[in-house]
Short mmCIF file of C-alpha atoms in Angstrom, two decimals:
data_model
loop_
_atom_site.label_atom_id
_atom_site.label_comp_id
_atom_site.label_asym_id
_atom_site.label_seq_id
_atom_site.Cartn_x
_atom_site.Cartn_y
_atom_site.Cartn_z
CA UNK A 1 101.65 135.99 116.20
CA UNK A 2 98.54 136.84 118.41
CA UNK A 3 96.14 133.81 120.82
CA UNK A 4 93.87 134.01 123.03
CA UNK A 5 92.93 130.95 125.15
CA UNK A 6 90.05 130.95 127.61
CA UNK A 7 88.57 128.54 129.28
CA UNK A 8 85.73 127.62 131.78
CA UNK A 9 84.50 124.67 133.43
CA UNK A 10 82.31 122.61 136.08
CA UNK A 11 82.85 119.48 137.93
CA UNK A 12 80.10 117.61 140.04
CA UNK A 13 80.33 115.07 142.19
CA UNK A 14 76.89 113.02 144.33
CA UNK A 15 77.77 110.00 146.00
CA UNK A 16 74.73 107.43 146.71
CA UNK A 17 76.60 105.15 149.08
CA UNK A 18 77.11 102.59 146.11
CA UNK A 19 77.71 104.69 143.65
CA UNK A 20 79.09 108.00 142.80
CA UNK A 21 77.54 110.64 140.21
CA UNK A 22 80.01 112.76 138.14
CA UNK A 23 79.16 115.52 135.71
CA UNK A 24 81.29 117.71 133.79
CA UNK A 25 80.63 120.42 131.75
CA UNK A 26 83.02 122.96 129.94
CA UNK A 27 83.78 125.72 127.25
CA UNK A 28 86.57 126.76 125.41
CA UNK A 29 87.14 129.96 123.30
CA UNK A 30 90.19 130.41 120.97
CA UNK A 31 91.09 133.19 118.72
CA UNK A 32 94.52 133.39 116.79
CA UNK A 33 96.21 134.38 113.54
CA UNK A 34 98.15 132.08 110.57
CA UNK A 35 101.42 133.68 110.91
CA UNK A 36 103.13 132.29 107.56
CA UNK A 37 104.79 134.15 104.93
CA UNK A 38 101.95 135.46 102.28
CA UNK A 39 101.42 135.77 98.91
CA UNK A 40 99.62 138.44 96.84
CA UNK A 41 97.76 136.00 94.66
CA UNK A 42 96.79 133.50 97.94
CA UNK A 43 93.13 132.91 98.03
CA UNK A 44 93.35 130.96 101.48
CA UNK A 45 93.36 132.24 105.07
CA UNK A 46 94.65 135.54 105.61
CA UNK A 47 95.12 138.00 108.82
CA UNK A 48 92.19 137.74 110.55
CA UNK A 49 91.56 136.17 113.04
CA UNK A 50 90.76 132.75 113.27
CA UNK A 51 88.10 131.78 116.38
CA UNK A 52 87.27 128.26 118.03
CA UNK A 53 84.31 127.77 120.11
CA UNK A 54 84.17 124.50 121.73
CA UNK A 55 82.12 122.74 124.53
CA UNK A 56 81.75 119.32 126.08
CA UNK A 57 79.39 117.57 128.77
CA UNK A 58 80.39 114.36 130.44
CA UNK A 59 78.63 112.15 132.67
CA UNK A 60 79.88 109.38 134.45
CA UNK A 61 79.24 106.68 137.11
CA UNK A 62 80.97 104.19 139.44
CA UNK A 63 80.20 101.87 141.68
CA UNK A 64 81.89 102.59 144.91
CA UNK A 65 80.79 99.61 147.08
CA UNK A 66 83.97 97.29 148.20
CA UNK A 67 81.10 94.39 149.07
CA UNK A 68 80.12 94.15 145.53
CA UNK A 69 82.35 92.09 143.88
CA UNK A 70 81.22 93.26 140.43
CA UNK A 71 82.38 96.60 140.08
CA UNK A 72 81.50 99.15 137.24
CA UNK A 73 82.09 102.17 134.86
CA UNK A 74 80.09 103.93 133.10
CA UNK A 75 79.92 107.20 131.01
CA UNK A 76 78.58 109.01 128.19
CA UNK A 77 79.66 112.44 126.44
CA UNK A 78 79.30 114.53 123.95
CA UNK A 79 82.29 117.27 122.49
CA UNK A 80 81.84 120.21 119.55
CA UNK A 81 84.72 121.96 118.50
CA UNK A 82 83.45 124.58 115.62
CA UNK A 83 85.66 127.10 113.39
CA UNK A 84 84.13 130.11 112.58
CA UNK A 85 86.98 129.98 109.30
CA UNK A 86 86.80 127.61 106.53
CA UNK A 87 90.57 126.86 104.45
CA UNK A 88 89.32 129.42 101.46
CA UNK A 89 88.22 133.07 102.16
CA UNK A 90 84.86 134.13 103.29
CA UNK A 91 84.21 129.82 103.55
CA UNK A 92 82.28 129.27 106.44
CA UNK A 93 83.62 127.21 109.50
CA UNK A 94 83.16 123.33 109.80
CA UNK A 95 82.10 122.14 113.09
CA UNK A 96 82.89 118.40 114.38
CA UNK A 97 80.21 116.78 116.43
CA UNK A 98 81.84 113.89 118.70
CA UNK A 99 79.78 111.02 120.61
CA UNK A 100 81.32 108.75 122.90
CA UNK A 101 80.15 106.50 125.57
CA UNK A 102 82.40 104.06 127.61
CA UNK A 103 81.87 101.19 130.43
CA UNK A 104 84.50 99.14 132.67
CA UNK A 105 83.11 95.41 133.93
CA UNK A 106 85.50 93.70 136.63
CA UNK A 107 85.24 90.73 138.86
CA UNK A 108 87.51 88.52 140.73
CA UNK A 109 87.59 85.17 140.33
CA UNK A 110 89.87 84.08 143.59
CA UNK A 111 92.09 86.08 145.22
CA UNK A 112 94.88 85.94 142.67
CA UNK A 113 92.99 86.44 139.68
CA UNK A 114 90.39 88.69 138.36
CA UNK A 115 88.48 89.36 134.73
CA UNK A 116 87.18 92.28 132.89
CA UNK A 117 86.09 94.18 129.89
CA UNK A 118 86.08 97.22 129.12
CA UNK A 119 84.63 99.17 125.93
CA UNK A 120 83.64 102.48 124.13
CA UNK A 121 81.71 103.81 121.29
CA UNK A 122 82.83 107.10 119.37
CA UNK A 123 80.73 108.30 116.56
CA UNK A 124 82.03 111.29 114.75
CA UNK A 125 80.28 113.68 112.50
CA UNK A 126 80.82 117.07 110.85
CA UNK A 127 78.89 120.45 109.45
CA UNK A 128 79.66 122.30 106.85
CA UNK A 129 82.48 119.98 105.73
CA UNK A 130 81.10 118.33 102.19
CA UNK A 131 84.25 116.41 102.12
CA UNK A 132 84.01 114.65 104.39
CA UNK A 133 80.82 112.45 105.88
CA UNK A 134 80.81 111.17 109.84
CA UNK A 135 82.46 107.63 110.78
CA UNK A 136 82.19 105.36 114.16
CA UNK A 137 83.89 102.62 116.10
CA UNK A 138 82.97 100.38 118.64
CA UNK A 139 85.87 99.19 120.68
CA UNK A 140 85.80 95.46 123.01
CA UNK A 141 89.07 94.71 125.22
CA UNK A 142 89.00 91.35 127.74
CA UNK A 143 91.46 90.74 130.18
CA UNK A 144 92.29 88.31 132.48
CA UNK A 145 94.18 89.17 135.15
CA UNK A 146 96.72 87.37 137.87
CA UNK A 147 98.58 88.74 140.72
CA UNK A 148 100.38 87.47 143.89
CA UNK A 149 103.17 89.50 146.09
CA UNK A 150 106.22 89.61 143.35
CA UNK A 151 104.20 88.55 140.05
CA UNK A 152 101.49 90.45 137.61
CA UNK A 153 100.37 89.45 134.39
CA UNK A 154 97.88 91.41 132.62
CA UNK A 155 96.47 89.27 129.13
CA UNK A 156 93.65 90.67 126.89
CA UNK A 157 92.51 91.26 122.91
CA UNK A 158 91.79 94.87 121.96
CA UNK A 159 88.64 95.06 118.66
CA UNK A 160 88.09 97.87 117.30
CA UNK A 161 85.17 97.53 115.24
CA UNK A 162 84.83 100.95 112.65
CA UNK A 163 81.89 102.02 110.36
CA UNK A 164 82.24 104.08 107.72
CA UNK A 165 86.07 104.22 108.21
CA UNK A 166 88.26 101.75 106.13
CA UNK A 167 88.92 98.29 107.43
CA UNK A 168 86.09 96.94 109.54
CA UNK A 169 87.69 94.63 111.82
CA UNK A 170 91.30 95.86 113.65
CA UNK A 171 93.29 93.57 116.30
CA UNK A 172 96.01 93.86 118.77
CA UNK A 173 97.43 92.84 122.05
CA UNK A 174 96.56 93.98 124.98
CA UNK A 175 99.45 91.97 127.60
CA UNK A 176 101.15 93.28 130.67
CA UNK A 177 104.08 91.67 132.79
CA UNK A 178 105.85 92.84 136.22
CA UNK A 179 107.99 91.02 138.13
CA UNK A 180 109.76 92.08 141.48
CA UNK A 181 112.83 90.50 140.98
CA UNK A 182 114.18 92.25 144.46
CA UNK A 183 112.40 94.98 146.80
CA UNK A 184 114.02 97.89 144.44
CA UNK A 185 114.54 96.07 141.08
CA UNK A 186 111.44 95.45 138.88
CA UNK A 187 111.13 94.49 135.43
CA UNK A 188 108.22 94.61 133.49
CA UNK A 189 107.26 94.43 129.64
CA UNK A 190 103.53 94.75 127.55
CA UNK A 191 102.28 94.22 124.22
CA UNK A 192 100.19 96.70 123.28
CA UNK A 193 98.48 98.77 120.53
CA UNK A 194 94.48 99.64 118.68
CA UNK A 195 93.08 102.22 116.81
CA UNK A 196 93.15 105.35 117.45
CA UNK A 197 90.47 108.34 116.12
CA UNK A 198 92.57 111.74 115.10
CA UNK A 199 89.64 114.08 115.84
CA UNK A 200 90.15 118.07 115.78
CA UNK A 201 89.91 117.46 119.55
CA UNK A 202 92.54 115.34 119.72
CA UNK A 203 94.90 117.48 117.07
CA UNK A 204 94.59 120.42 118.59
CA UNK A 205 96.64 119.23 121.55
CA UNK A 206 99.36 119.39 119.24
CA UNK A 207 98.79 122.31 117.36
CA UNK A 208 96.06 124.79 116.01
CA UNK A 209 97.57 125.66 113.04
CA UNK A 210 96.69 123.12 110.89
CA UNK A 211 94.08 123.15 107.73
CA UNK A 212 90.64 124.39 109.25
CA UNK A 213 88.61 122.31 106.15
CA UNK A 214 90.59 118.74 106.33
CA UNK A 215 90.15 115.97 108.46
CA UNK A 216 93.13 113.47 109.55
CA UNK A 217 93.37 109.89 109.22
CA UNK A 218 92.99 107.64 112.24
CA UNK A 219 95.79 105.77 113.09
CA UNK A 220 96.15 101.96 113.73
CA UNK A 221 98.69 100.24 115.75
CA UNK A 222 98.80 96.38 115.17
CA UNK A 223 102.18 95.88 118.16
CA UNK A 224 103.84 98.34 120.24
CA UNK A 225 105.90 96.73 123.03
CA UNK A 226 108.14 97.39 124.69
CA UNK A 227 110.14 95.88 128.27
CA UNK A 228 112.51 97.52 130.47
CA UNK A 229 114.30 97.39 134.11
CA UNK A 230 113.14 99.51 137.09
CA UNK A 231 115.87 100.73 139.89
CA UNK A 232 114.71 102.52 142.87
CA UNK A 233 118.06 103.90 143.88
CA UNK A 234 116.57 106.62 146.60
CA UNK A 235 113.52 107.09 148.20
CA UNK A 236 111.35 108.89 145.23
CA UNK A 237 113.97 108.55 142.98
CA UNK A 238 114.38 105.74 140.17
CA UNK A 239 116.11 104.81 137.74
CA UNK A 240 115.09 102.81 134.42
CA UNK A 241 116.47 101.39 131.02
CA UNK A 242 114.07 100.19 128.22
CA UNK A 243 113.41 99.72 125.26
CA UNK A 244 110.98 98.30 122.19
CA UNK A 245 109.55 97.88 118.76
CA UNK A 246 106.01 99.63 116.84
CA UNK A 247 104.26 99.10 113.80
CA UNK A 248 102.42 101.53 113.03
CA UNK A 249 99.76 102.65 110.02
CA UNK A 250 99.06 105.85 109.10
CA UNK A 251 101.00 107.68 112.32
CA UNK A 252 100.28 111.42 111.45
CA UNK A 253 103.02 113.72 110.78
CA UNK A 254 102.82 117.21 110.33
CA UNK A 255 103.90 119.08 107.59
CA UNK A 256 103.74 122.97 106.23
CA UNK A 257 101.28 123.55 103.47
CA UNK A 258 103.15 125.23 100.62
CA UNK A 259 102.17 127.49 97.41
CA UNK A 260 103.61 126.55 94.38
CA UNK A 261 106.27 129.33 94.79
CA UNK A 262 107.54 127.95 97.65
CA UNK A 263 105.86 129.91 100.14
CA UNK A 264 104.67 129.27 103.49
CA UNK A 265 100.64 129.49 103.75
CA UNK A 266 100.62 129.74 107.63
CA UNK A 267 98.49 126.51 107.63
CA UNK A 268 100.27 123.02 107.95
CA UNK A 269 98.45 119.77 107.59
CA UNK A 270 98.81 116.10 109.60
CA UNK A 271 99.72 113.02 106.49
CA UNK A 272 99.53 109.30 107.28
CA UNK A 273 102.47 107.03 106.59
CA UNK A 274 103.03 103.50 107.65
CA UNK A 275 106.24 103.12 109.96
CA UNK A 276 107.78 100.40 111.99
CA UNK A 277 111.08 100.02 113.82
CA UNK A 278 113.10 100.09 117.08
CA UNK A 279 112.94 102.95 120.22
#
């Protein structure tokens, strides 16, 4: 087994008074082998090396002012992570190309209760990858929110709107509850759940070893919830029971790719299957 992970990056920060300015910039580089067992006659990956170049630039602003009463988010960014390795030997890399841009509206209404919405747009394409062509979603989430010393109560509608990428239309709860039943007891419970886009990005915080030429289904979550008691026994230490219930579509597990002979190709890949049941 041989990796190499290096990494570089750059945060800015300009406040206006109102506002504040981020930016933030960054670049990746990682090189490592498939370390399964191999096979004479296996036409996939073999020892060298396989290299990742990725990059990202992210811009964002927020409103900073505590006498506006409308306060805001907004950002936009753009991610590449490129292989240099297709699946087969002496195939080229694919490269994935990811757009997103996000913004947070909130306002109180009184002093117990506020509203907001928040969104994002990801759009998601790919070179050198003839399988597969690029896919978007636009995501919408309301809330209304209400609050006093012991109570809060979260309630909102998560859309996730896709294009290009299976069902159009995708719903789910978005509801939080905590209650301070004494100073050091709290319980709390939320419905919760959306879509969810497995990019490269996003896999590789699992793993780097999977297929190089093959892209993962997204994942949809119609309910997770879940509710649970919180005990803080010491000071910064607490105790807490809970439990829930998920449904889930198409929650990725990973599994070793295989020859026919039973042998390990070094390369594993993420499959969709549709779960539900208790944790």
């Amino acid at each position: 087994m041989r990796r190499l992970d290096e990494r570089v990056g750059v945060d800015y920060l300009h406040s206006f008074g109102k506002l504040d300015l981020e930016v933030n910039g960054g670049y990746r580089y990682d090189s490592f082998n498939y370390y399964g067992l191999r096979s004479p006659d296996l036409q996939g990956l073999a020892s060298p090396n396989q290299e990742i170049n990725r990059f990202f630039l992210k811009s964002r602003v927020v409103s900073t002012s505590p006498a506006e009463e409308l306060h805001y988010e907004v950002s936009v960014g753009y991610s590449r992570y490129g292989y240099r390795r297709g699946y087969m030997q002496n195939d080229k890399g694919a490269a994935e190309n990811w757009v997103e841009a996000d913004f947070l509206l909130s306002a109180p209404i009184d002093t117990h209760s506020d509203i907001s919405l928040d969104g994002s747009f990801d759009y998601i394409g790919y070179n050198r990858l003839q399988s597969e062509s690029g896919y978007g979603m636009l995501s919408l989430n309301p809330r209304y929110g209400w609050h006093n010393d012991r109570l809060s109560l979260s309630a909102g509608l998560k859309v996730d709107i896709s294009f290009n990428d299976g069902t159009i239309f995708r719903f789910s709860p978005d509801v939080r509850f905590d209650w301070t039943i004494i100073p050091d007891l709290q319980f709390y419970t939320r419905l919760a759940g959306g879509k969810s886009l497995n990019t490269w990005h996003e896999l590789s915080g699992y793993t780097l070893y999977f297929n190089p030429s093959e892209v993962a289904v997204n994942t949809y979550v119609p309910l997770d919830a879940e509710l649970g008691f919180r005990i803080n026994a010491l000071r910064g230490f607490s105790i807490g029971v809970s439990g829930g219930y998920e449904i889930g579509k198409d929650l990725l597990f990973l599994l070793p790719e295989i020859t026919s002979n039973g042998e390990l190709t070094g390369v594993s890949h993420f499959a969709g299957a549709d779960v539900c049941g208790w944790k």
